[in-house]
Short mmCIF file of C-alpha atoms and ligand atoms in Angstrom, two decimals:
data_model
loop_
_atom_site.label_atom_id
_atom_site.label_comp_id
_atom_site.label_asym_id
_atom_site.label_seq_id
_atom_site.Cartn_x
_atom_site.Cartn_y
_atom_site.Cartn_z
CA MET A 1 79.99 -4.92 -40.58
CA LYS A 2 80.93 -7.88 -42.70
CA ILE A 3 79.74 -7.93 -46.29
CA ALA A 4 79.89 -10.94 -48.61
CA VAL A 5 80.45 -9.62 -52.12
CA LEU A 6 79.16 -12.05 -54.78
CA PRO A 7 79.53 -10.48 -58.25
CA GLY A 8 78.45 -13.56 -60.26
CA ASP A 9 78.34 -13.61 -64.05
CA GLY A 10 78.02 -11.34 -67.07
CA ILE A 11 77.64 -7.69 -66.13
CA GLY A 12 77.54 -8.76 -62.45
CA THR A 13 81.29 -8.29 -62.07
CA GLU A 14 81.24 -4.87 -63.78
CA ILE A 15 78.39 -3.35 -61.78
CA VAL A 16 79.41 -4.78 -58.40
CA ALA A 17 82.90 -3.28 -58.85
CA GLU A 18 81.27 0.17 -59.07
CA ALA A 19 79.09 -0.40 -56.00
CA VAL A 20 82.14 -1.56 -54.01
CA LYS A 21 83.98 1.58 -55.15
CA VAL A 22 81.13 3.72 -53.80
CA LEU A 23 81.02 1.84 -50.48
CA LYS A 24 84.79 2.25 -50.05
CA ALA A 25 84.48 5.98 -50.71
CA LEU A 26 82.13 6.28 -47.72
CA ASP A 27 84.99 5.23 -45.48
CA LEU A 28 82.82 3.16 -43.13
CA PRO A 29 84.03 0.22 -41.00
CA LEU A 30 83.05 -2.39 -43.61
CA GLU A 31 84.87 -5.65 -44.13
CA MET A 32 84.23 -6.92 -47.65
CA GLU A 33 85.07 -10.42 -48.85
CA THR A 34 84.43 -11.63 -52.39
CA ALA A 35 83.42 -15.14 -53.51
CA LEU A 36 82.33 -16.90 -56.68
CA VAL A 37 78.68 -17.63 -57.40
CA GLY A 38 76.58 -18.76 -60.37
CA GLY A 39 78.21 -19.80 -63.63
CA ALA A 40 81.60 -18.53 -62.44
CA ALA A 41 81.40 -20.85 -59.42
CA TYR A 42 80.20 -23.74 -61.58
CA GLU A 43 83.23 -23.31 -63.86
CA ALA A 44 85.65 -23.25 -60.91
CA HIS A 45 84.02 -25.68 -58.46
CA GLY A 46 81.34 -27.60 -60.38
CA HIS A 47 78.47 -26.01 -58.38
CA PRO A 48 76.72 -22.61 -58.66
CA LEU A 49 76.63 -22.19 -54.87
CA PRO A 50 79.77 -23.80 -53.38
CA GLU A 51 79.88 -24.52 -49.65
CA ALA A 52 82.51 -21.82 -49.07
CA THR A 53 80.33 -19.17 -50.74
CA LEU A 54 77.29 -20.19 -48.74
CA LYS A 55 79.32 -20.15 -45.51
CA LEU A 56 80.61 -16.64 -46.27
CA ALA A 57 77.07 -15.43 -47.01
CA LYS A 58 75.67 -16.97 -43.82
CA GLU A 59 78.37 -15.41 -41.65
CA ALA A 60 78.08 -11.96 -43.20
CA ASP A 61 75.72 -9.23 -42.02
CA ALA A 62 74.72 -8.63 -45.62
CA VAL A 63 75.32 -9.95 -49.11
CA LEU A 64 75.98 -7.64 -52.04
CA PHE A 65 75.03 -9.66 -55.11
CA GLY A 66 75.50 -8.90 -58.81
CA ALA A 67 73.69 -11.28 -61.14
CA VAL A 68 74.04 -14.85 -62.37
CA GLY A 69 73.29 -16.74 -65.54
CA ASP A 70 74.21 -17.14 -69.16
CA TRP A 71 72.51 -18.82 -72.08
CA LYS A 72 75.47 -21.20 -72.34
CA TYR A 73 74.30 -22.97 -69.16
CA ASP A 74 70.78 -23.63 -70.47
CA LYS A 75 71.61 -27.25 -71.23
CA LEU A 76 72.84 -28.03 -67.70
CA ASP A 77 70.73 -30.15 -65.41
CA ARG A 78 68.52 -27.70 -63.45
CA PRO A 79 70.21 -28.01 -59.99
CA LEU A 80 73.53 -26.98 -61.55
CA ARG A 81 72.26 -23.92 -63.40
CA PRO A 82 73.60 -20.57 -62.19
CA GLU A 83 70.12 -19.27 -61.21
CA GLN A 84 69.85 -22.05 -58.60
CA ALA A 85 72.45 -20.13 -56.55
CA ILE A 86 69.92 -17.35 -55.88
CA LEU A 87 67.23 -19.83 -54.85
CA GLY A 88 69.78 -21.58 -52.61
CA LEU A 89 70.85 -18.32 -50.96
CA ARG A 90 67.24 -17.23 -50.39
CA LYS A 91 66.38 -20.59 -48.86
CA ASN A 92 69.49 -20.96 -46.68
CA LEU A 93 69.40 -17.40 -45.39
CA GLY A 94 65.61 -17.49 -44.88
CA LEU A 95 65.16 -14.43 -47.09
CA PHE A 96 61.40 -14.13 -47.46
CA ALA A 97 60.69 -10.47 -48.18
CA ASN A 98 61.84 -8.92 -51.42
CA PHE A 99 61.57 -5.13 -51.56
CA ARG A 100 61.57 -3.66 -55.04
CA PRO A 101 60.99 0.06 -55.06
CA ALA A 102 60.09 1.55 -58.44
CA ILE A 103 60.89 5.23 -58.34
CA CYS A 104 60.81 7.38 -61.44
CA TYR A 105 63.55 9.98 -61.11
CA GLU A 106 62.41 13.33 -62.44
CA GLN A 107 65.47 13.45 -64.72
CA LEU A 108 64.46 10.14 -66.37
CA VAL A 109 60.78 10.82 -66.96
CA HIS A 110 61.42 10.79 -70.70
CA ALA A 111 63.30 7.46 -70.60
CA SER A 112 60.10 5.67 -69.54
CA SER A 113 58.08 3.88 -72.17
CA LEU A 114 54.96 5.56 -70.73
CA LYS A 115 53.83 9.17 -71.14
CA PRO A 116 55.69 11.52 -68.75
CA GLU A 117 52.49 12.56 -66.94
CA LEU A 118 51.79 8.91 -66.03
CA VAL A 119 55.18 8.34 -64.38
CA ALA A 120 56.33 11.75 -63.10
CA GLY A 121 56.60 11.45 -59.32
CA LEU A 122 56.04 7.68 -59.36
CA ASP A 123 57.15 6.02 -56.12
CA ILE A 124 55.76 2.55 -55.54
CA LEU A 125 57.08 -0.36 -53.53
CA ILE A 126 56.53 -3.90 -54.70
CA ILE A 127 56.95 -6.50 -51.96
CA ARG A 128 57.37 -9.99 -53.34
CA GLU A 129 57.19 -13.11 -51.15
CA LEU A 130 60.27 -15.21 -51.85
CA THR A 131 60.14 -18.56 -50.16
CA GLY A 132 56.84 -20.14 -51.24
CA ASP A 133 54.61 -20.38 -54.30
CA ILE A 134 55.16 -22.43 -57.41
CA TYR A 135 58.94 -21.85 -57.40
CA PHE A 136 59.32 -24.11 -54.37
CA GLY A 137 56.46 -26.54 -55.00
CA GLN A 138 57.03 -30.06 -56.23
CA PRO A 139 58.28 -30.01 -59.81
CA ARG A 140 57.30 -33.03 -61.85
CA GLY A 141 58.40 -34.02 -65.29
CA ARG A 142 59.25 -37.27 -66.93
CA ARG A 143 62.98 -37.05 -67.42
CA ILE A 144 64.11 -38.81 -70.54
CA ALA A 145 67.34 -36.89 -70.96
CA THR A 146 69.51 -35.58 -68.14
CA ASP A 147 70.08 -32.16 -69.67
CA GLY A 148 67.10 -30.58 -67.92
CA HIS A 149 64.73 -30.88 -70.88
CA PHE A 150 61.91 -33.34 -71.51
CA PRO A 151 61.93 -34.46 -75.12
CA GLY A 152 58.96 -36.70 -75.83
CA ALA A 153 57.38 -36.22 -72.37
CA GLU A 154 53.59 -36.26 -72.12
CA GLU A 155 53.30 -33.66 -69.38
CA ALA A 156 55.16 -31.66 -66.74
CA PHE A 157 53.80 -29.70 -63.80
CA ASP A 158 54.77 -27.65 -60.78
CA THR A 159 52.65 -27.28 -57.66
CA MET A 160 51.70 -23.95 -56.13
CA ARG A 161 51.50 -23.74 -52.35
CA TYR A 162 51.56 -21.20 -49.53
CA SER A 163 51.41 -21.81 -45.79
CA ARG A 164 49.61 -19.52 -43.34
CA PRO A 165 52.83 -18.40 -41.54
CA GLU A 166 54.44 -17.52 -44.88
CA ILE A 167 51.53 -15.29 -45.85
CA GLU A 168 51.18 -13.79 -42.38
CA ARG A 169 54.81 -12.67 -42.14
CA ILE A 170 54.90 -11.07 -45.60
CA ALA A 171 51.57 -9.34 -44.89
CA HIS A 172 53.01 -7.85 -41.67
CA VAL A 173 56.06 -6.63 -43.61
CA ALA A 174 53.80 -4.97 -46.21
CA PHE A 175 51.51 -3.26 -43.70
CA GLN A 176 54.48 -2.01 -41.68
CA ALA A 177 56.18 -0.68 -44.82
CA ALA A 178 52.94 1.10 -45.80
CA GLN A 179 52.75 2.73 -42.35
CA LYS A 180 56.02 4.51 -43.20
CA ARG A 181 54.70 5.57 -46.63
CA ASN A 182 51.22 6.50 -47.90
CA LYS A 183 49.38 3.89 -45.82
CA ARG A 184 47.92 1.90 -48.70
CA VAL A 185 48.46 -1.80 -49.48
CA THR A 186 47.27 -3.56 -52.62
CA SER A 187 47.40 -7.32 -52.31
CA VAL A 188 47.66 -8.97 -55.72
CA ASP A 189 46.23 -12.46 -56.21
CA LYS A 190 44.38 -14.74 -58.60
CA ALA A 191 41.72 -15.77 -56.10
CA ASN A 192 39.12 -16.13 -58.83
CA VAL A 193 40.94 -19.18 -60.24
CA LEU A 194 43.55 -20.47 -57.76
CA GLU A 195 42.80 -21.94 -54.32
CA THR A 196 46.26 -20.90 -53.14
CA PHE A 197 45.43 -17.26 -53.80
CA GLN A 198 41.96 -17.37 -52.24
CA PHE A 199 43.80 -18.51 -49.11
CA TRP A 200 46.39 -15.72 -49.63
CA LYS A 201 43.61 -13.13 -49.90
CA ASP A 202 41.84 -14.39 -46.74
CA VAL A 203 45.03 -14.40 -44.65
CA VAL A 204 46.15 -10.94 -45.84
CA SER A 205 42.66 -9.60 -44.97
CA GLU A 206 42.90 -11.10 -41.46
CA ILE A 207 46.30 -9.51 -40.84
CA GLY A 208 45.01 -6.23 -42.26
CA LEU A 209 42.58 -5.97 -39.32
CA GLN A 210 45.63 -5.40 -37.08
CA TYR A 211 46.56 -2.30 -39.12
CA PRO A 212 43.45 -0.10 -39.11
CA ASP A 213 45.54 2.91 -40.20
CA VAL A 214 46.43 1.20 -43.51
CA ALA A 215 43.90 0.90 -46.35
CA LEU A 216 43.90 -2.55 -47.96
CA ASP A 217 42.53 -3.45 -51.34
CA HIS A 218 42.75 -6.65 -53.38
CA MET A 219 43.39 -6.88 -57.10
CA TYR A 220 43.62 -9.80 -59.53
CA VAL A 221 47.05 -10.12 -61.08
CA ASP A 222 45.83 -9.61 -64.65
CA ASN A 223 44.16 -6.35 -63.66
CA ALA A 224 47.27 -5.32 -61.66
CA ALA A 225 49.44 -5.88 -64.75
CA MET A 226 47.08 -3.60 -66.67
CA GLN A 227 46.78 -0.92 -63.96
CA LEU A 228 50.60 -0.75 -63.66
CA VAL A 229 50.79 0.66 -67.19
CA LYS A 230 47.43 2.47 -67.15
CA GLU A 231 47.62 4.35 -63.87
CA PRO A 232 50.76 3.31 -61.96
CA LYS A 233 50.54 6.15 -59.45
CA ARG A 234 47.35 4.62 -57.97
CA PHE A 235 49.62 2.17 -56.09
CA ASP A 236 51.62 2.68 -52.88
CA VAL A 237 52.70 -0.75 -51.54
CA VAL A 238 51.92 -3.82 -53.65
CA VAL A 239 52.29 -7.18 -51.91
CA THR A 240 52.14 -10.43 -53.81
CA GLY A 241 53.43 -13.97 -54.17
CA ASN A 242 56.69 -15.17 -55.59
CA MET A 243 55.75 -15.64 -59.24
CA PHE A 244 53.38 -12.67 -59.67
CA GLY A 245 55.94 -10.49 -57.86
CA ASP A 246 58.70 -11.65 -60.17
CA ILE A 247 56.72 -10.60 -63.22
CA LEU A 248 55.07 -7.41 -61.92
CA SER A 249 58.31 -6.00 -60.52
CA ASP A 250 60.01 -6.32 -63.91
CA GLU A 251 57.01 -4.65 -65.52
CA ALA A 252 57.20 -1.85 -62.95
CA SER A 253 60.89 -1.42 -63.64
CA MET A 254 60.23 -0.19 -67.16
CA LEU A 255 58.01 2.58 -65.79
CA THR A 256 61.13 4.03 -64.23
CA GLY A 257 63.05 4.19 -67.50
CA SER A 258 65.36 1.22 -67.25
CA ILE A 259 65.74 -1.99 -65.31
CA GLY A 260 69.31 -0.74 -64.81
CA MET A 261 67.94 1.75 -62.24
CA LEU A 262 66.07 -0.66 -59.97
CA PRO A 263 67.61 -1.87 -56.71
CA SER A 264 66.23 -4.61 -54.49
CA ALA A 265 66.59 -5.96 -50.99
CA SER A 266 65.71 -9.45 -49.76
CA LEU A 267 65.42 -9.67 -46.00
CA ASN A 268 65.05 -12.37 -43.38
CA SER A 269 63.42 -12.03 -39.99
CA SER A 270 66.63 -10.91 -38.28
CA GLY A 271 67.44 -8.06 -40.65
CA GLN A 272 70.15 -9.91 -42.53
CA GLY A 273 69.75 -9.22 -46.21
CA LEU A 274 70.83 -9.84 -49.77
CA TYR A 275 71.02 -6.74 -51.93
CA GLU A 276 71.04 -6.94 -55.70
CA PRO A 277 69.88 -5.09 -58.79
CA SER A 278 66.51 -6.28 -60.10
CA HIS A 279 67.98 -7.19 -63.46
CA GLY A 280 69.92 -10.25 -64.59
CA SER A 281 73.41 -10.81 -65.93
CA ALA A 282 72.61 -9.26 -69.34
CA PRO A 283 74.88 -11.52 -71.43
CA ASP A 284 74.01 -9.37 -74.47
CA ILE A 285 76.02 -6.41 -73.12
CA ALA A 286 78.48 -8.16 -70.76
CA GLY A 287 82.12 -7.15 -71.05
CA LYS A 288 81.36 -4.02 -73.07
CA GLY A 289 81.51 -1.55 -70.19
CA VAL A 290 78.06 -0.17 -71.02
CA ALA A 291 75.91 -1.63 -68.21
CA ASN A 292 74.19 0.77 -65.85
CA PRO A 293 75.67 0.31 -62.35
CA LEU A 294 73.10 2.55 -60.60
CA ALA A 295 70.70 -0.27 -59.63
CA THR A 296 73.57 -1.99 -57.82
CA ILE A 297 74.83 1.24 -56.25
CA LEU A 298 71.27 1.95 -55.04
CA SER A 299 71.10 -1.63 -53.72
CA ALA A 300 74.22 -0.87 -51.66
CA ALA A 301 72.32 2.14 -50.26
CA MET A 302 69.42 -0.17 -49.27
CA MET A 303 72.00 -2.45 -47.60
CA LEU A 304 73.26 0.41 -45.45
CA ARG A 305 69.67 1.36 -44.56
CA PHE A 306 68.22 -2.06 -43.76
CA SER A 307 71.16 -4.16 -42.52
CA LEU A 308 73.52 -1.54 -41.06
CA ASN A 309 70.85 0.89 -39.91
CA ASP A 310 72.88 3.72 -41.45
CA GLU A 311 70.15 5.88 -42.95
CA ALA A 312 72.51 8.86 -43.35
CA SER A 313 74.94 6.99 -45.63
CA ALA A 314 72.05 5.51 -47.61
CA LEU A 315 70.66 8.99 -48.20
CA ARG A 316 74.12 10.23 -49.22
CA ILE A 317 74.37 7.57 -51.92
CA GLU A 318 70.83 8.27 -53.16
CA ALA A 319 71.50 12.02 -53.28
CA SER A 320 74.72 11.38 -55.22
CA VAL A 321 72.86 9.31 -57.78
CA LYS A 322 70.35 12.15 -58.26
CA LYS A 323 73.27 14.55 -58.62
CA VAL A 324 74.95 12.60 -61.43
CA LEU A 325 71.60 12.39 -63.21
CA ASP A 326 71.23 16.16 -62.77
CA GLN A 327 74.68 16.53 -64.34
CA GLY A 328 73.23 14.81 -67.42
CA LEU A 329 75.40 11.69 -67.16
CA ARG A 330 73.72 8.60 -68.62
CA THR A 331 74.70 5.04 -69.45
CA ALA A 332 73.44 3.73 -72.80
CA ASP A 333 70.16 2.31 -71.43
CA ILE A 334 68.95 5.73 -70.19
CA HIS A 335 70.74 7.90 -72.74
CA SER A 336 68.68 10.43 -74.67
CA ALA A 337 69.33 13.53 -76.75
CA GLY A 338 71.06 16.32 -74.84
CA THR A 339 72.65 14.07 -72.21
CA THR A 340 76.22 12.78 -71.91
CA ARG A 341 76.80 9.09 -72.48
CA VAL A 342 79.18 7.47 -69.99
CA SER A 343 80.52 3.97 -69.40
CA THR A 344 79.86 1.75 -66.38
CA LEU A 345 83.15 2.78 -64.84
CA GLU A 346 82.65 6.49 -65.53
CA MET A 347 79.21 6.35 -63.90
CA GLY A 348 80.72 4.77 -60.75
CA ASP A 349 83.46 7.42 -60.69
CA ALA A 350 80.86 10.19 -61.05
CA VAL A 351 78.87 8.86 -58.07
CA VAL A 352 82.07 8.78 -55.98
CA ARG A 353 82.84 12.39 -56.99
CA ALA A 354 79.30 13.43 -56.10
CA LEU A 355 79.66 11.80 -52.66
P1 NAD B 401 68.44 -9.34 -67.96
O1 NAD B 401 67.84 -8.55 -66.86
O2 NAD B 401 69.80 -9.87 -67.75
O3 NAD B 401 68.44 -8.45 -69.29
C1 NAD B 401 67.22 -7.96 -69.90
C2 NAD B 401 67.57 -6.76 -70.79
O4 NAD B 401 67.89 -5.64 -69.96
C3 NAD B 401 68.78 -6.98 -71.68
O5 NAD B 401 68.56 -6.37 -72.92
C4 NAD B 401 69.91 -6.30 -70.95
O6 NAD B 401 70.93 -5.82 -71.78
C5 NAD B 401 69.19 -5.16 -70.23
N1 NAD B 401 69.84 -4.83 -68.96
C6 NAD B 401 69.79 -5.55 -67.81
N2 NAD B 401 70.52 -4.96 -66.86
C7 NAD B 401 71.03 -3.83 -67.40
C8 NAD B 401 71.88 -2.80 -66.91
N3 NAD B 401 72.36 -2.78 -65.65
N4 NAD B 401 72.22 -1.80 -67.75
C9 NAD B 401 71.75 -1.78 -68.99
N5 NAD B 401 70.94 -2.71 -69.52
C10 NAD B 401 70.60 -3.74 -68.74
O7 NAD B 401 67.40 -10.52 -68.26
P2 NAD B 401 67.53 -11.74 -69.29
O8 NAD B 401 68.21 -11.29 -70.54
O9 NAD B 401 66.16 -12.30 -69.35
O10 NAD B 401 68.44 -12.80 -68.53
C11 NAD B 401 69.85 -12.92 -68.72
C12 NAD B 401 70.40 -13.94 -67.73
O11 NAD B 401 70.24 -13.41 -66.41
C13 NAD B 401 69.64 -15.27 -67.72
O12 NAD B 401 70.58 -16.31 -67.55
C14 NAD B 401 68.71 -15.16 -66.52
O13 NAD B 401 68.36 -16.40 -65.99
C15 NAD B 401 69.57 -14.37 -65.58
N6 NAD B 401 68.84 -13.62 -64.55
C16 NAD B 401 69.48 -13.53 -63.35
C17 NAD B 401 68.89 -12.79 -62.33
C18 NAD B 401 69.66 -12.66 -61.05
O14 NAD B 401 70.84 -12.94 -61.01
N7 NAD B 401 69.03 -12.24 -59.96
C19 NAD B 401 67.68 -12.13 -62.54
C20 NAD B 401 67.07 -12.22 -63.80
C21 NAD B 401 67.67 -12.96 -64.81
#
């Protein structure tokens, strides 16, 4: 299996190094090749997603991605900003289904900002559609300056759109994922206000008829945001559009204790995928050796499961992560009284030992 390793910026390089270490320890026939992406690629080649990086990603069976971005690029024209590399990869690889599991590990129940009884045993899966919605609609703004901002402009807008095939395919993915879990899908929309999401709701309901074994309910996004902190365990699979999914999955991440624990997988229709932590490049802690590498290590486990079909190795990594948590090892973001604080590198080493 060929893996394109794209560490990116900020803590991206630190956390991906630990995930690569874990993959190497499994001693599988993996060929890993690294390339620049994001701000690092912009510095070297003048573009956040250079041709060579895109080619490597397209030819690989899977992409292991760190994170991109830094405040110092905020003044760049939008197409050159590091974050455009992720949009470009999603678009070029046809990655339309983003899986973001939010699992609260028993050992981290007290790291959550919610009461332990609300999150103990939490295991929900947020499925975010990635290729449509307002992120890919027509942006409009009157450009006076070329630095990506609109000083003196009268208005700016983005258009929200979804096509039937886009909704149908993500709905199938959600119902099929629910069949392997607790057989419940909550489709999140804003059908009371937005035409796009009335259409979303209608199409998801139509597809739902093909899955009589799965219970479907619909929820407005504002209520879903509230229910996620009021009674998160009521959910099993949540399926929603690109923007609502972006926001709700970050909200869900805090239920689990830290965004540093949350892996994600973005898949296309042929099983090729991009695997990355749910968090960003965390410029505030970059270079300090304190970032939590577990989200990236768990993303590597998802990569083995979804793109290599190696469930056994995925389970081995996940069991090793639980073991290091049992040993009381914690990076700063999940550290609490009575546990041992470790660095990014020490956490990676501990997972390798546990393997
Ligand atoms: P962020 O996720 O980078 O950081 C939010 C907070 O969480 C910070 O306080 C950070 O220190 C902490 N954090 C994140 N990951 C952590 C980890 N592994 N261990 C410990 N703490 C961690 O979000 P942000 O600060 O809003 O964005 C920073 C940059 O990242 C921006 O340029 C943004 O555009 C970019 N970003 C990139 C991606 C991506 O590459 N997929 C996703 C989100 C944000």
